[in-house]
Coordinates of C-alpha atoms and ligand atoms in Angstrom, one line a residue:
M256 CA 7.0 -18.7 -14.2
S257 CA 8.2 -21.6 -12.0
T258 CA 10.9 -21.2 -9.4
K259 CA 14.3 -20.7 -11.0
I260 CA 16.0 -20.2 -7.7
F261 CA 16.7 -22.5 -4.9
S262 CA 17.7 -21.6 -1.3
P263 CA 17.7 -24.6 1.1
E264 CA 18.4 -22.2 4.0
L265 CA 15.3 -20.2 3.1
E266 CA 13.2 -23.3 2.8
A267 CA 14.5 -24.4 6.2
I268 CA 12.6 -21.5 7.8
G269 CA 9.6 -23.8 7.4
I270 CA 6.7 -21.4 6.8
I271 CA 8.1 -20.4 3.4
K272 CA 5.8 -21.2 0.4
K273 CA 7.1 -21.6 -3.2
D274 CA 5.5 -20.3 -6.4
E275 CA 2.7 -18.5 -4.5
V276 CA 0.4 -16.8 -7.0
L277 CA 0.4 -13.1 -6.1
A278 CA -2.9 -12.3 -7.8
N279 CA -4.5 -14.0 -4.8
H280 CA -2.8 -11.4 -2.5
T281 CA -3.7 -8.2 -4.4
T282 CA -6.9 -6.3 -4.8
F283 CA -6.3 -5.9 -8.5
K284 CA -6.3 -9.7 -8.7
V285 CA -3.4 -9.8 -11.2
G286 CA 0.2 -10.9 -10.9
G287 CA 2.2 -14.0 -11.4
P288 CA 3.9 -16.2 -8.7
A289 CA 6.5 -15.2 -6.1
A290 CA 9.4 -17.7 -6.2
Y291 CA 9.4 -17.6 -2.4
F292 CA 6.6 -16.3 -0.1
L293 CA 6.8 -15.7 3.6
E294 CA 3.8 -14.5 5.7
T295 CA 4.7 -13.2 9.1
N296 CA 5.1 -10.1 11.3
D297 CA 7.8 -11.6 13.4
S298 CA 10.9 -9.4 13.2
E299 CA 13.4 -12.2 14.1
I300 CA 12.0 -14.4 11.3
I301 CA 12.1 -11.5 8.9
Q302 CA 15.7 -10.6 9.8
K303 CA 16.7 -14.2 9.3
A304 CA 15.0 -14.4 5.9
I305 CA 16.6 -11.2 4.7
R306 CA 20.0 -12.3 5.7
I307 CA 19.6 -15.6 3.9
A308 CA 18.1 -13.8 0.8
N309 CA 21.1 -11.4 0.8
K310 CA 23.6 -14.2 1.0
A311 CA 21.9 -16.1 -1.8
G312 CA 21.6 -12.9 -3.9
L313 CA 17.8 -13.1 -3.9
K314 CA 15.8 -9.9 -4.2
F315 CA 13.0 -9.4 -1.7
A316 CA 10.1 -7.0 -1.0
A317 CA 7.4 -6.3 1.5
L318 CA 3.7 -6.8 0.8
G319 CA 0.8 -5.7 3.0
G320 CA -2.8 -6.0 1.9
G321 CA -1.8 -5.7 -1.8
S322 CA -4.2 -2.8 -2.3
N323 CA -1.7 -0.4 -3.9
V324 CA 0.5 -2.6 -6.0
L325 CA 0.6 -3.8 -9.6
V326 CA 2.4 -7.1 -9.8
S327 CA 3.8 -8.2 -13.1
D328 CA 2.4 -11.2 -15.0
Q329 CA 5.8 -12.9 -14.6
G330 CA 5.5 -12.5 -10.8
F331 CA 8.5 -11.8 -8.5
N332 CA 11.6 -14.0 -8.9
G333 CA 12.7 -13.6 -5.3
L334 CA 11.2 -13.5 -1.8
I335 CA 7.9 -11.7 -1.0
I336 CA 7.5 -11.0 2.7
K337 CA 3.8 -10.5 3.4
I338 CA 3.4 -8.7 6.7
S339 CA 0.4 -10.0 8.5
S340 CA -0.9 -9.6 12.0
S341 CA -3.8 -8.4 14.1
R342 CA -2.0 -6.8 17.1
C343 CA -3.1 -3.3 18.1
D344 CA -2.6 -2.2 21.7
L345 CA -3.4 0.9 23.6
I346 CA -0.3 2.2 25.4
D347 CA -0.5 5.3 27.5
T348 CA -3.8 7.2 27.3
N349 CA -3.5 8.5 23.7
K350 CA -1.1 6.1 22.0
L351 CA -1.6 3.0 19.9
D352 CA 1.2 0.5 19.3
A353 CA 0.4 -1.8 16.4
D354 CA 2.0 -4.4 14.1
A355 CA 2.5 -3.3 10.5
G356 CA 0.5 -6.3 9.3
T357 CA -2.6 -5.3 11.2
S358 CA -5.4 -3.9 9.0
L359 CA -5.8 -0.2 8.9
A360 CA -9.5 -0.8 9.5
K361 CA -8.7 -2.5 12.9
I362 CA -6.4 0.4 13.9
I363 CA -9.2 2.9 13.2
R364 CA -11.8 0.8 15.1
T365 CA -9.5 0.5 18.1
A366 CA -8.8 4.2 18.1
L367 CA -12.6 5.0 18.0
S368 CA -13.4 2.4 20.7
Q369 CA -10.8 4.0 22.9
N370 CA -12.3 7.5 22.3
L371 CA -9.3 8.7 20.4
T372 CA -9.6 10.9 17.4
G373 CA -7.4 11.7 14.4
L374 CA -7.8 8.7 12.1
E375 CA -11.4 9.2 11.0
F376 CA -10.3 10.6 7.6
A377 CA -8.8 7.1 6.8
I378 CA -12.1 5.2 7.1
G379 CA -12.6 3.0 4.1
I380 CA -8.9 2.8 3.0
P381 CA -8.1 -0.9 2.6
G382 CA -4.8 -2.6 3.3
S383 CA -2.4 -2.9 6.2
F384 CA -1.1 -0.4 8.7
G385 CA 2.5 -0.8 7.4
G386 CA 1.5 -0.3 3.8
A387 CA -0.5 2.8 4.8
I388 CA 2.5 4.3 6.6
A389 CA 4.9 3.5 3.7
G390 CA 2.8 5.4 1.2
N391 CA 1.4 7.9 3.7
A392 CA -2.1 6.8 2.7
G393 CA -4.9 9.3 3.3
T394 CA -7.5 11.7 1.9
S395 CA -8.9 15.1 2.6
G396 CA -5.5 16.7 3.1
H397 CA -4.4 14.1 5.8
G398 CA -2.1 11.2 5.7
I399 CA -1.6 8.4 8.3
A400 CA 2.2 9.1 8.7
E401 CA 1.4 12.5 10.3
Y402 CA 0.3 10.6 13.4
V403 CA 3.3 8.3 13.7
E404 CA 5.5 8.9 16.7
S405 CA 8.1 6.3 15.8
L406 CA 8.3 2.9 14.1
K407 CA 10.4 -0.2 14.0
Y408 CA 11.7 -1.6 10.8
V409 CA 14.1 -4.2 9.5
D410 CA 16.5 -2.6 7.0
K411 CA 17.6 -4.2 3.8
T412 CA 20.7 -5.8 5.5
G413 CA 18.5 -7.5 8.1
V414 CA 19.2 -5.1 11.0
L415 CA 16.2 -4.1 13.3
K416 CA 16.1 -0.2 13.6
I417 CA 14.0 2.5 15.0
C418 CA 12.8 5.5 12.9
D419 CA 11.4 8.6 14.6
K420 CA 8.9 10.8 13.0
S421 CA 11.6 13.4 12.2
Q422 CA 13.3 10.8 10.0
L423 CA 10.2 9.7 8.2
D424 CA 10.4 12.4 5.6
V425 CA 6.6 12.8 5.3
S426 CA 4.9 14.6 2.4
Y427 CA 1.8 14.0 0.2
R428 CA 1.5 10.2 -0.3
Y429 CA 5.2 9.9 0.5
T430 CA 7.5 8.7 3.3
R431 CA 11.1 7.5 3.1
F432 CA 9.7 3.9 2.9
K433 CA 7.7 4.6 -0.3
Y434 CA 10.2 3.3 -2.8
T435 CA 12.3 1.0 -0.6
P436 CA 10.2 -2.2 -0.2
E437 CA 13.3 -3.9 1.1
D438 CA 13.1 -1.8 4.3
I439 CA 10.3 -3.5 6.1
I440 CA 8.1 -1.8 8.7
I441 CA 7.4 -4.1 11.6
S442 CA 5.3 -1.9 14.0
A443 CA 4.6 1.7 14.8
I444 CA 3.3 3.9 17.6
L445 CA 0.6 6.5 16.8
I446 CA -0.1 9.6 18.8
L447 CA -3.8 10.5 18.8
A448 CA -6.0 13.0 20.7
P449 CA -8.8 12.4 23.1
A450 CA -12.1 12.5 21.2
Q451 CA -15.1 14.7 21.7
P452 CA -17.7 12.0 20.9
I453 CA -20.1 14.2 18.9
E454 CA -17.3 15.8 16.9
S455 CA -15.7 12.4 16.2
Q456 CA -19.1 10.9 15.1
K457 CA -19.4 13.8 12.7
L458 CA -16.0 13.1 11.2
V459 CA -16.9 9.4 10.8
K460 CA -20.1 10.3 9.0
E461 CA -18.3 12.8 6.7
A462 CA -15.6 10.2 5.9
M463 CA -18.2 7.6 5.0
E464 CA -20.1 10.1 2.8
K465 CA -16.9 11.2 1.0
R466 CA -16.4 7.5 0.1
S467 CA -19.8 7.0 -1.5
W468 CA -18.4 8.0 -4.9
Q469 CA -16.0 5.1 -4.8
P470 CA -16.6 2.2 -7.2
K471 CA -17.6 -0.8 -5.0
G472 CA -17.1 -4.5 -5.3
V473 CA -14.6 -4.2 -8.1
W474 CA -11.0 -5.4 -8.6
C475 CA -8.8 -2.3 -8.5
A476 CA -6.0 -0.6 -6.5
G477 CA -7.7 2.6 -5.6
C478 CA -6.4 5.8 -7.3
I479 CA -3.7 5.0 -9.9
F480 CA -2.2 8.5 -10.0
K481 CA -1.3 11.1 -7.4
N482 CA -3.1 14.4 -7.8
P483 CA -0.8 16.9 -9.6
A484 CA -0.4 20.3 -7.7
N485 CA -3.8 22.0 -7.4
K486 CA -5.5 19.5 -9.8
S487 CA -7.4 16.3 -9.6
A488 CA -6.0 13.5 -11.6
G489 CA -9.5 11.9 -11.9
K490 CA -11.0 15.2 -13.2
L491 CA -8.3 15.5 -15.8
I492 CA -8.9 11.9 -17.0
D493 CA -12.6 12.7 -17.1
E494 CA -12.1 15.9 -19.0
A495 CA -9.9 14.1 -21.5
G496 CA -12.9 11.9 -22.3
L497 CA -11.1 8.7 -21.2
K498 CA -13.7 7.2 -18.8
G499 CA -14.7 3.8 -20.0
K500 CA -11.6 3.4 -22.2
T501 CA -10.7 -0.3 -22.2
I502 CA -7.5 -2.2 -23.1
G503 CA -7.8 -6.0 -22.8
G504 CA -9.4 -6.7 -19.4
A505 CA -8.5 -3.3 -18.0
K506 CA -11.0 -0.5 -18.0
I507 CA -11.0 3.1 -16.7
S508 CA -13.9 3.3 -14.3
E509 CA -17.1 5.1 -15.5
E510 CA -17.6 6.3 -11.9
H511 CA -14.1 7.7 -11.2
G512 CA -11.5 8.5 -13.8
N513 CA -8.6 7.7 -11.4
F514 CA -9.6 4.1 -10.9
I515 CA -8.6 1.3 -13.3
I516 CA -10.8 -1.8 -13.0
N517 CA -9.9 -5.4 -13.7
T518 CA -13.1 -6.5 -15.5
G519 CA -12.3 -10.1 -14.9
K520 CA -9.4 -11.3 -17.1
A521 CA -7.0 -8.3 -17.0
K522 CA -3.3 -9.0 -17.3
A523 CA -0.8 -6.7 -15.6
E524 CA 0.3 -5.8 -19.1
D525 CA -3.2 -4.5 -20.1
I526 CA -3.1 -2.3 -17.0
I527 CA 0.4 -1.0 -17.8
I528 CA -0.6 -0.2 -21.3
L529 CA -3.7 1.7 -20.1
I530 CA -1.6 3.6 -17.6
S531 CA 0.9 4.7 -20.3
F532 CA -2.0 5.6 -22.6
I533 CA -3.6 7.8 -19.9
K534 CA -0.3 9.5 -19.1
Q535 CA 0.4 10.3 -22.8
Q536 CA -3.2 11.6 -23.3
I537 CA -3.0 13.9 -20.3
R538 CA 0.4 15.2 -21.3
D539 CA -0.8 15.9 -24.9
Q540 CA -4.1 17.5 -23.9
F541 CA -3.1 19.4 -20.8
G542 CA 0.7 19.5 -20.6
V543 CA 0.5 17.7 -17.2
Q544 CA 2.8 14.8 -16.3
L545 CA 0.8 12.3 -14.1
E546 CA 2.8 10.3 -11.6
E547 CA 1.7 6.9 -10.3
E548 CA 0.5 6.4 -6.7
V549 CA 0.3 2.7 -7.3
R550 CA 3.6 0.8 -6.9
Y551 CA 5.1 -1.8 -9.2
L552 CA 6.4 -5.2 -8.1
G553 CA 8.4 -7.6 -10.3
F554 CA 8.8 -5.5 -13.4
N555 CA 12.6 -5.4 -13.6
Ligands
FAD530 C1 -11.0 0.6 -3.1 C2 -9.7 1.2 -2.7 C3 -9.7 2.5 -2.1 C4 -8.6 3.1 -1.8 N1 -8.6 4.4 -1.2 C5 -7.5 5.0 -0.8 C6 -7.5 6.3 -0.3 O1 -8.5 6.9 0.0 N2 -6.3 6.9 0.1 C7 -5.1 6.3 -0.1 O2 -4.0 6.8 0.2 N3 -5.1 5.0 -0.7 C8 -6.2 4.4 -1.0 N4 -6.1 3.1 -1.6 C9 -4.8 2.5 -1.9 C10 -4.4 1.6 -0.7 O3 -5.5 1.0 -0.1 C11 -3.5 2.3 0.3 O4 -2.4 2.9 -0.4 C12 -3.0 1.3 1.4 O5 -2.5 2.1 2.4 C13 -1.9 0.3 0.9 O6 -1.7 -0.6 1.9 P1 -1.4 -2.1 1.6 O7 -1.1 -2.8 2.9 O8 -2.4 -2.7 0.8 O9 0.0 -1.9 0.8 P2 0.5 -2.9 -0.4 O10 -0.4 -2.6 -1.6 O11 0.6 -4.3 0.0 O12 1.9 -2.3 -0.6 C14 2.1 -1.0 -1.2 C15 3.6 -0.7 -1.1 O13 4.0 -0.6 0.3 C16 5.0 -1.5 0.6 N5 4.7 -2.0 1.9 C17 3.7 -2.7 2.3 N6 3.8 -3.1 3.6 C18 5.0 -2.6 4.0 C19 5.7 -2.7 5.2 N7 5.3 -3.4 6.3 N8 6.9 -2.1 5.2 C20 7.5 -1.5 4.2 N9 6.8 -1.4 3.0 C21 5.6 -2.0 2.9 C22 5.0 -2.5 -0.5 O14 6.3 -3.1 -0.8 C23 4.5 -1.7 -1.7 O15 5.6 -1.0 -2.3 C24 -7.3 2.5 -2.0 C25 -7.3 1.2 -2.6 C26 -8.5 0.6 -2.9 C27 -8.5 -0.8 -3.5

């Protein structure tokens, strides 16, 4: 898809790219071009871009590390704002203030180096801090949003706002930002606890061991489905005999049923068909309705 839209005001921002292939910005390595693509963590630039996009009737959405999205083969006929930074500061004795575009890995490293505990469970989760907060990324019964004191975001009208923890609406793999990619998280403050070094090292080791099951060096987006209440989506897919099932270039991992792998030439369409197939099989065999954890971009 080539750009069908034109916004001279947006192009005047200067750092805007056109027809940027989104496959290069996702861990699935699929997805067509974004008509417009802006990479920044600067709230003023983001506010300006959103106001221009709204005036021009352009849709827009945030992108972080691209590790939990499936982008359509047609791409995104609007403006993708990729939030990118590396800022993570210690404020106070037990608080970190970081940009949304900073990698979650850097946030965890900074916490550990400052002898702060709480985030060990998230070791090994790829992507950005903002993406992790939006979807309350986590494992072992914990999610990153639990540790947020407050955050700054630019809302879909281009206004910079503050959201306190009480307004985040946190639950399993969910915050109020989960399905509103037009509300863009800019930065957040985390409250952590002072670490007992031996206890913290134990948590780090446990987190790394728990990750050893994960398929490595493959193109994927982590777990495709949320776990249904008291069940494991991966286990259901395994019990349904679906591991290894392949459609086009998309394959259910032999190692973990909840991972779909791009074997090299997958199209988003192959992955979508495989997701639908899995949902139908699990519904038919177990009467369970699976719900996606991965989010879709550019499908409507
Ligand atoms: C190998 C592998 C292992 C994984 N393991 C785990 C795991 O253990 N636990 C887990 O929870 N997840 C896991 N994931 C999924 C993924 O890494 C996390 O969900 C991650 O937090 C997504 O962050 P991201 O920056 O990549 O988000 P993206 O994929 O870029 O975006 C995801 C969604 O968040 C929105 N978004 C992104 N940034 C912002 C922002 N600044 N403001 C508002 N909205 C935003 C996007 O619009 C999109 O809707 C794994 C993925 C992979 C590939």
